[in-house]
Coordinates of C-alpha atoms and ligand atoms in Angstrom, one line a residue:
X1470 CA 32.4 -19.8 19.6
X1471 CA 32.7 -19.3 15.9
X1472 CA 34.2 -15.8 14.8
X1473 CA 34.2 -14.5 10.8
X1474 CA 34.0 -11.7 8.8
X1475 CA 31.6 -9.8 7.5
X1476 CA 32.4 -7.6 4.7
X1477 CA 29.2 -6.0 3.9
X1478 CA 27.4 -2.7 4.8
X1479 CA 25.7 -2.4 8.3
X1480 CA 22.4 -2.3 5.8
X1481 CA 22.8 -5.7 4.8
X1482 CA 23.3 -7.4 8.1
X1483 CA 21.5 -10.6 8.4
X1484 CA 21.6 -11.7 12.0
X1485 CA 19.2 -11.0 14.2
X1486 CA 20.9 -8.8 16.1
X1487 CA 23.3 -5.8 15.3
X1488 CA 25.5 -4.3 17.8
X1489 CA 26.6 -0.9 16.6
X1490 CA 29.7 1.3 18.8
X1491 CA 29.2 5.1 18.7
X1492 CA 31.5 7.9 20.3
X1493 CA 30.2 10.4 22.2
X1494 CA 29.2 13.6 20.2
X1495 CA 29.8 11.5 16.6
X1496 CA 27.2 10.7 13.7
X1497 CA 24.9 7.5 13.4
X1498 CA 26.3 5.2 11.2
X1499 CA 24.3 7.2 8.2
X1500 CA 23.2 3.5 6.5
X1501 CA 21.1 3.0 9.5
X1502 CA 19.8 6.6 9.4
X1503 CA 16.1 4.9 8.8
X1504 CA 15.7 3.5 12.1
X1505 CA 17.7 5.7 14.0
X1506 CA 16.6 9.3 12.5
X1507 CA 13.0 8.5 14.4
X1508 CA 15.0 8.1 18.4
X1509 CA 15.7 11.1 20.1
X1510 CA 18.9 12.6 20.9
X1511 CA 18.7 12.1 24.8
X1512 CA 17.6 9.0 24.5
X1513 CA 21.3 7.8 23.8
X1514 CA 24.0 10.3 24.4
X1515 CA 27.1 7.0 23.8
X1516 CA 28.0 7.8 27.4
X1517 CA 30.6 5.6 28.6
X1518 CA 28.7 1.8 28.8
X1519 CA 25.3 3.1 27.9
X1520 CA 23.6 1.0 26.0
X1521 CA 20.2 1.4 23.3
X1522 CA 17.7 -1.2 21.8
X1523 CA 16.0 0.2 18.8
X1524 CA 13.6 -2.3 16.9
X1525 CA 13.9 -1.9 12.8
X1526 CA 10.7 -2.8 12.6
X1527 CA 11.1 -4.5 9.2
X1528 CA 13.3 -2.0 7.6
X1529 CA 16.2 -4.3 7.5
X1530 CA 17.1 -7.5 7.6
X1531 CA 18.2 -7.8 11.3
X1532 CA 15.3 -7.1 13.8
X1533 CA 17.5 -5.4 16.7
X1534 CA 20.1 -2.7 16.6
X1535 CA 21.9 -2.2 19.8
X1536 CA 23.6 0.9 20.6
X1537 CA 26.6 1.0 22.6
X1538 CA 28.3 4.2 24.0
X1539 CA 31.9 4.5 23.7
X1540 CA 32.2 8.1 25.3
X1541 CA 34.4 10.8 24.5
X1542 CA 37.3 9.7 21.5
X1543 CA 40.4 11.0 24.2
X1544 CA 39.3 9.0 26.5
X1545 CA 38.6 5.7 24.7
X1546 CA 40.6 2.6 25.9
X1547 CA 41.1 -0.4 23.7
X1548 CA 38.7 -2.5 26.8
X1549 CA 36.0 -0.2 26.0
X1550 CA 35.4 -2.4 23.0
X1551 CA 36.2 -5.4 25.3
X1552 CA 33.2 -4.5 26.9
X1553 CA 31.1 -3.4 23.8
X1554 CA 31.1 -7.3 22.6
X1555 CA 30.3 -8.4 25.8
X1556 CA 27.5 -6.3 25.8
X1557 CA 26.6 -7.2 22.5
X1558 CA 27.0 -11.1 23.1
X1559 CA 25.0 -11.0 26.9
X1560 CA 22.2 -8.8 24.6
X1561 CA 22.1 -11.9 22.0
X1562 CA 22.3 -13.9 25.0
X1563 CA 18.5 -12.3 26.4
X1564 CA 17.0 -12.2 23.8
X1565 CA 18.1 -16.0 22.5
X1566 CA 19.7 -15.1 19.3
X1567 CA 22.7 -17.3 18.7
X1568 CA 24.0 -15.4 16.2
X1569 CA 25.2 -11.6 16.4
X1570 CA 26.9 -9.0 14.2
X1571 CA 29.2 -6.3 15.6
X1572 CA 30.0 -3.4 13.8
X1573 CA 33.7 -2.7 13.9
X1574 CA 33.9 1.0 15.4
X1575 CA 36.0 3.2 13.2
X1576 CA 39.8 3.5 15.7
X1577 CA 42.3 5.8 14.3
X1578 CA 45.2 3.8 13.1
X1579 CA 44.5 0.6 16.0
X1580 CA 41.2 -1.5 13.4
X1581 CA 43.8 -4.6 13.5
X1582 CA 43.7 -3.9 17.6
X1583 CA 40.3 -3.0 17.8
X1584 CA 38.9 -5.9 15.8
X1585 CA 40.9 -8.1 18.5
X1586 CA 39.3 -6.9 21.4
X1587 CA 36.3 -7.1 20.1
X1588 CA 36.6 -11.0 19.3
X1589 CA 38.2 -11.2 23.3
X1590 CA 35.3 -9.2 24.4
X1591 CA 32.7 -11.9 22.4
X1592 CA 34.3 -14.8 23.1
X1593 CA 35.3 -14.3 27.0
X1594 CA 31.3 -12.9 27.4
X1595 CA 30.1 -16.7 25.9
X1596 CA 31.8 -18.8 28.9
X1597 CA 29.2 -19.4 31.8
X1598 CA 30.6 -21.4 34.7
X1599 CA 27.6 -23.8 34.6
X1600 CA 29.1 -27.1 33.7
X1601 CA 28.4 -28.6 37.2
X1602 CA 24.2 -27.3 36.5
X1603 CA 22.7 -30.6 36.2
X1604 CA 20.0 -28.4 33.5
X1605 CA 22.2 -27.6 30.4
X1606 CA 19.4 -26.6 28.8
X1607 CA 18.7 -23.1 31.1
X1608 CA 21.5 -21.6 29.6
X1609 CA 21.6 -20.3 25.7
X1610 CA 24.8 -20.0 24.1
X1611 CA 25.4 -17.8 21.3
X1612 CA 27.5 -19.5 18.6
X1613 CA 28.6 -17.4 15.7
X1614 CA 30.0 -13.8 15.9
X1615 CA 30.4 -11.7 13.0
X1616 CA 32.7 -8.7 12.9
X1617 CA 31.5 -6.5 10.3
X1618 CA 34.1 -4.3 8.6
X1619 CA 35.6 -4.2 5.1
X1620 CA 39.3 -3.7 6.2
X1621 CA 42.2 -6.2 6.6
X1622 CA 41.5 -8.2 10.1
X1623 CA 41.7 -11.8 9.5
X1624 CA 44.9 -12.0 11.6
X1625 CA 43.5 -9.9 14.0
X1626 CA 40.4 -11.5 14.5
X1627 CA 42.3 -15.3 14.9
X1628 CA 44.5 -13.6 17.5
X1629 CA 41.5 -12.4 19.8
X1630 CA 39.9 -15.9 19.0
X1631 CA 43.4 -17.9 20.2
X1632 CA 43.8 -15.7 23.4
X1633 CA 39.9 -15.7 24.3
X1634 CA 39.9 -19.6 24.0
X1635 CA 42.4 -20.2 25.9
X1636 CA 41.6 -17.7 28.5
X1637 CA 37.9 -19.8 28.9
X1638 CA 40.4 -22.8 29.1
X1639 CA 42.4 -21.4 32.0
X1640 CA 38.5 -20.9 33.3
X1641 CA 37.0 -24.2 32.9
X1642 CA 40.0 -25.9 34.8
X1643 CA 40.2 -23.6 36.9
X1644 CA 36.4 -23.4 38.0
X1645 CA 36.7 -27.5 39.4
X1646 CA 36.9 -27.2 43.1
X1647 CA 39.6 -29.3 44.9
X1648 CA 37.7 -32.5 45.2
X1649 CA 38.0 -32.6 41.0
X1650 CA 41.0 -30.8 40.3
X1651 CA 43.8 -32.7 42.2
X1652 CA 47.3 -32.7 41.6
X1653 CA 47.1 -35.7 39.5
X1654 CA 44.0 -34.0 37.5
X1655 CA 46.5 -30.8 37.1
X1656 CA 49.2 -33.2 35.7
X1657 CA 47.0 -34.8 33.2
X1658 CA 45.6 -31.9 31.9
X1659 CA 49.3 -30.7 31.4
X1660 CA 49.8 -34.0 29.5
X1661 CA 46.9 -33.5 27.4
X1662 CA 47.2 -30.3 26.6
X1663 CA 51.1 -31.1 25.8
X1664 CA 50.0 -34.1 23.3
X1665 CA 47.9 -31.7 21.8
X1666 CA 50.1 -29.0 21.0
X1667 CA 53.3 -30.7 20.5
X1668 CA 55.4 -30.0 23.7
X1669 CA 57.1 -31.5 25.7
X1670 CA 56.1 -32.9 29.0
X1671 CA 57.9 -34.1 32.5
X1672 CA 56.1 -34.7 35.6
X1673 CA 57.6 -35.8 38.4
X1674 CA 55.9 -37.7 40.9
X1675 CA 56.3 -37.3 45.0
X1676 CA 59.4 -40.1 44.5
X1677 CA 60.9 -38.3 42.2
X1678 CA 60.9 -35.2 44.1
X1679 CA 62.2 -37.0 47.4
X1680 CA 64.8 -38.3 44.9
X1681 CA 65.6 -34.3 43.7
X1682 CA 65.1 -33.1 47.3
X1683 CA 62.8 -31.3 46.7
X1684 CA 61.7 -30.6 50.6
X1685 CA 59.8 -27.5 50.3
X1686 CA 57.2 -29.3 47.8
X1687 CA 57.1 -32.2 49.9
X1688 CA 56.9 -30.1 53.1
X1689 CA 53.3 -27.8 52.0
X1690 CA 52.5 -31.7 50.6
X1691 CA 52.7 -33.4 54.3
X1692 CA 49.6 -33.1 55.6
X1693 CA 47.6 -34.0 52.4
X1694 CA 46.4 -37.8 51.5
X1695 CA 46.9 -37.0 47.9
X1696 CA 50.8 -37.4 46.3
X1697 CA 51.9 -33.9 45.2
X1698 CA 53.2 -33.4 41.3
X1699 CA 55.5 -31.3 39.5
X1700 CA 55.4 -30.4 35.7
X1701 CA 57.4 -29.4 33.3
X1702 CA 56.4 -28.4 29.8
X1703 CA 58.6 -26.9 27.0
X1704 CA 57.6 -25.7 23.9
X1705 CA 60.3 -25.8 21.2
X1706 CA 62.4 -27.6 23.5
X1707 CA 64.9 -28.2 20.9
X1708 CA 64.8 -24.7 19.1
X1709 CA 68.3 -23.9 20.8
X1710 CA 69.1 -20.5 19.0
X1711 CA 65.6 -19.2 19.9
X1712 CA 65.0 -16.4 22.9
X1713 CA 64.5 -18.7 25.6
X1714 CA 61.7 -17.7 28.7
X1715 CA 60.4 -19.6 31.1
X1716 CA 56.7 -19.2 33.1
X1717 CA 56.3 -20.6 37.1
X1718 CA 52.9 -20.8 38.5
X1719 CA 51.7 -21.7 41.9
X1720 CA 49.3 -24.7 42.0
X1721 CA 47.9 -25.1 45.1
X1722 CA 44.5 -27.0 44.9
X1723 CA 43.3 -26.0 47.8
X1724 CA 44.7 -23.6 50.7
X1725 CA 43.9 -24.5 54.0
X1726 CA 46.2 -22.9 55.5
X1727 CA 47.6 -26.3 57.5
X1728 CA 48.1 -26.3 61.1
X1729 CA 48.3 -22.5 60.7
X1730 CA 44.2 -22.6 59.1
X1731 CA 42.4 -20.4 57.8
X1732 CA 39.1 -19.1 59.1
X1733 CA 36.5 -21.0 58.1
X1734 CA 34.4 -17.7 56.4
X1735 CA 35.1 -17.7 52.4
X1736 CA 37.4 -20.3 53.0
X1737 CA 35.8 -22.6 49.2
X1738 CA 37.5 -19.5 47.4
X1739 CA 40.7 -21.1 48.2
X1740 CA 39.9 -23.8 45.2
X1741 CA 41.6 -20.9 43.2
X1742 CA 44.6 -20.9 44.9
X1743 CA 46.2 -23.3 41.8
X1744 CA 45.4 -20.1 39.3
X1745 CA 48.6 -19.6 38.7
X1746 CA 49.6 -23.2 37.5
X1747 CA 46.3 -23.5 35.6
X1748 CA 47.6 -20.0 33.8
X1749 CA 50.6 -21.4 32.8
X1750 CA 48.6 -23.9 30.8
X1751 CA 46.8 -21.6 29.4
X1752 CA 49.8 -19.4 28.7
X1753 CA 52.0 -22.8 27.2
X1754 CA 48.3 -23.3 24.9
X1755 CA 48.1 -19.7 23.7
X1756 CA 51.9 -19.7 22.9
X1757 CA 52.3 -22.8 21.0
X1758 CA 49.0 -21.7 19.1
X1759 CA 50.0 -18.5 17.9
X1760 CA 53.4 -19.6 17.4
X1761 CA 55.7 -17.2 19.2
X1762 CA 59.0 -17.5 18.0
X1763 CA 60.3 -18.1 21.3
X1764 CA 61.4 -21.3 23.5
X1765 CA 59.4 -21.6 26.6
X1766 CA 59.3 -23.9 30.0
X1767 CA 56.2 -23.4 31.3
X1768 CA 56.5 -25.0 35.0
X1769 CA 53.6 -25.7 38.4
X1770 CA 54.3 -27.5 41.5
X1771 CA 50.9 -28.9 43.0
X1772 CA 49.6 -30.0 46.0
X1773 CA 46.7 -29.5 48.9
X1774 CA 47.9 -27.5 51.6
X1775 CA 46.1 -29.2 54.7
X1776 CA 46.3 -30.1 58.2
X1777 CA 46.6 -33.2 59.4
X1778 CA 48.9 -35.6 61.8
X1779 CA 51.2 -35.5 59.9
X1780 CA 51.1 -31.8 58.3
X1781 CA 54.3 -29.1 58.8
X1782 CA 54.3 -27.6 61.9
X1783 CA 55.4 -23.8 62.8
X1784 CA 58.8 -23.9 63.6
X1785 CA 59.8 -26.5 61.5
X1786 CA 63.4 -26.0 58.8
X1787 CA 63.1 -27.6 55.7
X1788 CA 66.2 -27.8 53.6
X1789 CA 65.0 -26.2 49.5
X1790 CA 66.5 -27.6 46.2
X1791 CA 68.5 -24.9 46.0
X1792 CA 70.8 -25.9 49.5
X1793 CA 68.6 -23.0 51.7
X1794 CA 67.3 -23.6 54.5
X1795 CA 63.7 -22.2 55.4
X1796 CA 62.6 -22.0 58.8
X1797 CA 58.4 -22.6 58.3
X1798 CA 57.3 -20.2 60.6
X1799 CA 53.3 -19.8 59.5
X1800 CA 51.9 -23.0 57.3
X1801 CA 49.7 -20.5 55.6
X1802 CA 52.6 -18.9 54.0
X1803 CA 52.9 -22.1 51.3
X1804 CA 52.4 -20.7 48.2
X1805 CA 56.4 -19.0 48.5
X1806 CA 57.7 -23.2 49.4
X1807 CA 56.7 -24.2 46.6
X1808 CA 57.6 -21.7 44.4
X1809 CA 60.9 -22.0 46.2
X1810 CA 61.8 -25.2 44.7
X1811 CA 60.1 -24.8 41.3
X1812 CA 62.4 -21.6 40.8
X1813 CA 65.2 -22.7 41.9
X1814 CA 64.9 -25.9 39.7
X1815 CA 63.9 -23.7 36.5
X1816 CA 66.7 -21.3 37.4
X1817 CA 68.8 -23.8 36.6
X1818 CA 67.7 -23.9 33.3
X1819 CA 69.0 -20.3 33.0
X1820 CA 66.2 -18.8 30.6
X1821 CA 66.9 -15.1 30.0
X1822 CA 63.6 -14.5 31.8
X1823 CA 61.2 -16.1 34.6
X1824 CA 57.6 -15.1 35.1
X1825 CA 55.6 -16.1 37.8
X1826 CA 52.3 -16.3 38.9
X1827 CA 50.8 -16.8 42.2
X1828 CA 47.3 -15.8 44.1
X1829 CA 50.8 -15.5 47.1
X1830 CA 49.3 -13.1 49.2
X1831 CA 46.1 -11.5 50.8
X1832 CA 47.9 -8.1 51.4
X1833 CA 48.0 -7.5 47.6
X1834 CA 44.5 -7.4 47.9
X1835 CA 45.1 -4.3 50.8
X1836 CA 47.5 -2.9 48.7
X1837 CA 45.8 -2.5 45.0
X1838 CA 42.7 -3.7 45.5
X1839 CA 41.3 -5.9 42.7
X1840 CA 42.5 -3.3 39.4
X1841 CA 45.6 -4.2 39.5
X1842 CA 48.1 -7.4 39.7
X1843 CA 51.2 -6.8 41.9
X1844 CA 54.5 -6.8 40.0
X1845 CA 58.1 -7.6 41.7
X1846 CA 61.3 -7.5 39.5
X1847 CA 64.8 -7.9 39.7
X1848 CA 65.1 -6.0 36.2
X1849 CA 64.0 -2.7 35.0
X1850 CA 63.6 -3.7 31.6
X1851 CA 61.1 -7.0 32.2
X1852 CA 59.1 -4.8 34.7
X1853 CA 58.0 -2.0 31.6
X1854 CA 57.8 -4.4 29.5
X1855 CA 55.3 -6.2 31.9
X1856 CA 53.8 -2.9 32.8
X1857 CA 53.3 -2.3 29.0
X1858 CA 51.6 -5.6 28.2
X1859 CA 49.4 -4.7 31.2
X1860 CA 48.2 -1.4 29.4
X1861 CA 47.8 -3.3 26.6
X1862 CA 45.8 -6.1 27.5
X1863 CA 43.8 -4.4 30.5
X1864 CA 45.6 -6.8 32.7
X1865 CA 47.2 -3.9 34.6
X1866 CA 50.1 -4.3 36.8
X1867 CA 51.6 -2.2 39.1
X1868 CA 55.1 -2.1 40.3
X1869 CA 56.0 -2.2 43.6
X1870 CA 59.6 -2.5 45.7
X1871 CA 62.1 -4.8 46.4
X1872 CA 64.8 -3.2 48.5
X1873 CA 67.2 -5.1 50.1
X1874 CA 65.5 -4.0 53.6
X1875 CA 62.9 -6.4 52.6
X1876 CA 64.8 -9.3 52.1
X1877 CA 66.6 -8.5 55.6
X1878 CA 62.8 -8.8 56.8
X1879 CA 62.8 -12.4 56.0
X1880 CA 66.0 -13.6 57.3
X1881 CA 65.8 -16.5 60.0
X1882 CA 66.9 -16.6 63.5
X1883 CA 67.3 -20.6 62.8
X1884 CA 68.0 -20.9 58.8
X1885 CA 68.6 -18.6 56.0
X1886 CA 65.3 -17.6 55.6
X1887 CA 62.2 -17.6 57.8
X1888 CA 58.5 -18.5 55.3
X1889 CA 56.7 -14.9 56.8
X1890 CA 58.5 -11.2 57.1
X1891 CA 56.5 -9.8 60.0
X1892 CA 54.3 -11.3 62.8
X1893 CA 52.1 -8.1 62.2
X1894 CA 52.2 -8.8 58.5
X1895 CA 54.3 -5.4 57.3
X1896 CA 54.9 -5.5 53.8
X1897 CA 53.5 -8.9 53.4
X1898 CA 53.4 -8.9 49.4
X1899 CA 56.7 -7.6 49.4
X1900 CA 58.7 -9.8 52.2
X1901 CA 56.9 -12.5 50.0
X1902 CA 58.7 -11.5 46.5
X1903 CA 61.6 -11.2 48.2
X1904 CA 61.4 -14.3 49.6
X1905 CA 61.3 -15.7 46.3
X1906 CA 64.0 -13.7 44.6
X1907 CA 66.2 -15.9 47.1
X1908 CA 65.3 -18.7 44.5
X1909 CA 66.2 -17.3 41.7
X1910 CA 69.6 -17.3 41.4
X1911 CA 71.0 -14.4 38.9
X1912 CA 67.9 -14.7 36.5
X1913 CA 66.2 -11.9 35.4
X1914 CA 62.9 -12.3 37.3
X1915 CA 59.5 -11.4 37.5
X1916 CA 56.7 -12.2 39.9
X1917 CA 52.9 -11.5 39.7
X1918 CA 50.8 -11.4 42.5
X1919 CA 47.3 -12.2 41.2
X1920 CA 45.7 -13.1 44.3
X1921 CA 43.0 -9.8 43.9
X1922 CA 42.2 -10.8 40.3
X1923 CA 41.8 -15.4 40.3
X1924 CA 37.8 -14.9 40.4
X1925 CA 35.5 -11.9 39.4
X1926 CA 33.3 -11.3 42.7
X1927 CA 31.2 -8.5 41.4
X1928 CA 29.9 -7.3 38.2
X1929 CA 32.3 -7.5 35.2
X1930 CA 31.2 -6.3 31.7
X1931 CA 32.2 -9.6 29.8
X1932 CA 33.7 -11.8 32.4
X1933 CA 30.9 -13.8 34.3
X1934 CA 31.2 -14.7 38.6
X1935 CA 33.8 -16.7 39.2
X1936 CA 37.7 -17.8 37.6
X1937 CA 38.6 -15.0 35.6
X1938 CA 41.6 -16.0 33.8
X1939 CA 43.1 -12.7 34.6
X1940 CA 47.1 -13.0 33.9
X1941 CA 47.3 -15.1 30.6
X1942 CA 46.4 -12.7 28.1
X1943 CA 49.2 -10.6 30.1
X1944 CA 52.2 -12.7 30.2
X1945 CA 51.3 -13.7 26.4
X1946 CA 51.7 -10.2 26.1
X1947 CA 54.7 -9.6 27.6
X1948 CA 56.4 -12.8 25.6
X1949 CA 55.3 -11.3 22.2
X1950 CA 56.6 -8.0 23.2
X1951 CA 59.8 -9.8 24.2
X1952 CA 60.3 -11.7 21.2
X1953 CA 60.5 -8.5 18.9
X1954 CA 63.6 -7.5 20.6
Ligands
BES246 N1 46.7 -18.3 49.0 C1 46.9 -17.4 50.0 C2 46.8 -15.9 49.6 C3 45.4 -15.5 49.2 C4 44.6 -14.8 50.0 C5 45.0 -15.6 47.9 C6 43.4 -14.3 49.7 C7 43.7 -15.2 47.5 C8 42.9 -14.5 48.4 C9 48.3 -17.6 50.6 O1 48.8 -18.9 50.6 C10 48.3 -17.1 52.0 O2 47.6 -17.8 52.8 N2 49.0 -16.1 52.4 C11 49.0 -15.6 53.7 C12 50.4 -15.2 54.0 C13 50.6 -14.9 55.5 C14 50.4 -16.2 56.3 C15 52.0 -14.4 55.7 C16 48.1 -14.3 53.7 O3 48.0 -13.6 52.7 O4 47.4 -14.2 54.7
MN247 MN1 48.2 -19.9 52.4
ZN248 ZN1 48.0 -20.1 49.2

């Protein structure tokens, strides 16, 4: 999707359609005061999401003007206007127009912010997950959005454009179920995407990883026919003096659940267990493309987690990279092995900061439901600084514990540590994040559950059904936010 300028009245619009913002209780724009003097006051009252086709019936140059209510000004949020595009780009959509013009709605002191969320709102409302229809042509796509507003956005508008992009990237992998994107197809996309932007690029196949004993990898990889990978990407890899971070996500093409399977009800949504390895990529592609001044890793293990002859069993003790030993005591819990080794190799590394994210657990789902990602941190500091990103972006996060009592949940009759907390499932998110702080080392840490927020079930005002790309724009955040300092 195309995304420019416009700096010219709301009169002189030429696209077909004109998407107009308007605060509960506040004036018309007055230059459309021709076509809207003639609608009556409760037709539209700008209530929260409300939204109003009036026709111009040939007194200007674009045919539809549709209102879009912001509600009341103290209670306006930055996704309102998220949502505002969205509506404005599914409205182009109906009625086949492919190119639209959004009024820039008059924010005290945030235009630069609000002109970005409008261009996420636009561009994340254009991807369709339909790239597996066999009829292309069903599906209209509107090409060109233009933000119409006479003040200084042009940064502001390529910002919203880079992070939108690449938050449809992290959807279009993402949305290939585990027949299409394998390990292999996870790697290569990392190379590509690498070649592209200038990083630099490891993967390490299963020998190498028998090689680094990597055992929890290989373990969750048993039972699979296909080899499992792990990849490494860095972006100003040589930039030594630079702040230096590194992102972990959780590639697991498809979740079974191994000896320890899963019922067999809603079991295809487990394609989306690799989210969190297909938002690094997204995260390593937004980055490099804005140009944080930062030096990143951005690192996945992946592999299948399936059954099989030759799969883990329950009971088994695997030996990590990082000397602990892990007593496998439910298959299902596979997401936490192979994080186990991925941290504990980037640990190494000793950024200032790790970030993870993993769909880890079901119980995060119990816990917050699907508003907010679960956040775990070793360090007061990262955590706000998360939590503030999350504000920012509308990628919420909400903190939650990690006493020691947790980690004393996962120690192992056997080995150091046993793979689940609780046969009942207590605490499961939790005795999960701890279980992974025992990777860490002394890094500053923190881990995002975003196993309630991989796909969008339900109705969503500018994200279509299916992989959201929930996570990116946040940890982008957070990055930014930690440059500055
Ligand atoms: N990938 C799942 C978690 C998940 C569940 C993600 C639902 C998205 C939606 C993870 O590997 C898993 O199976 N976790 C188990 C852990 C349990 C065995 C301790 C779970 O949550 O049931
Ligand atoms: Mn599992
Ligand atoms: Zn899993």
């Amino acid at each position: 999707m195309q995304v420019n300028q416009s700096k010219i009245s709301l009169s002189d619009v030429k696209d077909e359609v004109l998407a107009v913002a308007v605060l509960q209780g506040k004036e018309l724009p007055k230059e459309l005061s021709e076509v809207t003097k003639h609608m009556r006051k409760e037709e539209f009252e700008a209530k929260q999401g409300q939204t109003h086709v009036l026709s111009t019936l040939g007194k200007f140059k674009f045919s539809k003007l549709l209102l879009y209510g912001l509600g009341e000004e103290k209670d306006l949020n930055l996704d309102f206007l998220r949502r505002f595009a969205g509506s404005a780009v599914r409205y182009a959509v109906s009625v086949k127009s492919a190119s639209v013009s959004i009024a820039l709605p008059n924010v005290k002191n945030a235009s630069e912010a609000a002109a970005q969320a409008i261009v996420e709102g636009a561009v994340l409302a254009s991807y369709k997950p339909i790239k597996f229809k066999s009829k292309q042509d069903d599906y209209f796509e509107v090409k060109n959005i233009s933000v119409v507003s006479k003040e200084n956005i042009d940064e502001a508008l390529k910002r919203g454009s880079t992070l939108a992009h690449s938050q449809n990237y992290v959807r279009d992998i993402n949305e290939n179920p585990a027949n299409i994107a394998t390990p292999q197809v996870l790697a290569q996309a990392a190379r590509d995407l690498s070649k592209q932007q200038g990083l630099a690029c490891t993967v390490f196949e299963k020998s190498d990883l028998q090689k680094m004993k990597m055992n929890a990898i290989l373990a969750v990889n048993q039972g699979s026919v296909l080899p499992p990978v792990l990849v490494i990407m860095e972006y100003n890899k040589d930039k030594k003096d630079l702040p230096f971070y590194a992102v972990v996500g959780k590639g697991i093409t498809f979740d079974s659940g191994g000896i320890s399977i899963k019922p067999a009800k809603g079991m295809q949504e487990m394609k989306y267990d690799k989210t969190g390895a297909v938002t690094t990529l997204g995260i390593m592609k937004a980055v490099s493309e804005l140009k944080l001044p930062i030096r990143l890793i951005g690192a996945f293990a992946a592999t299948e987690n399936m059954p099989s002859g030759s799969a883990q069993k329950p009971g088994d003790i695997i030996t990590a990279y990082n000397g602990k030993t892990i007593e496998v005591l439910n298959t299902d819990a596979e997401g936490r092995l192979i994080l186990a080794d991925t941290l504990a190799y980037v640990a190494e590394r000793k950024p200032q900061a790790i970030i993870d994210l993993a769909t880890l657990t079901g119980a995060i789902i119990i816990a917050l439901g699907r508003y907010r990602i679960g956040l775990f941190s070793n360090d007061d500091n990262l955590a706000k600084n998360i939590f503030d990103a999350g504000e920012q972006t509308f990628e919420r996060v909400w903190r939650m514990p990690l006493d020691k009592e947790y980690s004393e949940m996962d120690k192992g009759d056997f080995a150091d540590v046993k793979n689940i907390g609780s046969e009942m499932g207590d605490a499961g998110s939790i005795t999960a994040a701890a279980f992974l702080q025992e990777f860490v080392g002394d890094c500053k840490w923190a881990h995002l559950d975003i196993a309630a927020v991989d796909a969008i079930a339900e109705k969503h005002s500018y994200l279509d059904k299916g992989a959201s790309g929930i996570g990116m724009r946040l940890v982008v955040e957070s990055l930014a936010r930690l440059a500055k300092k």
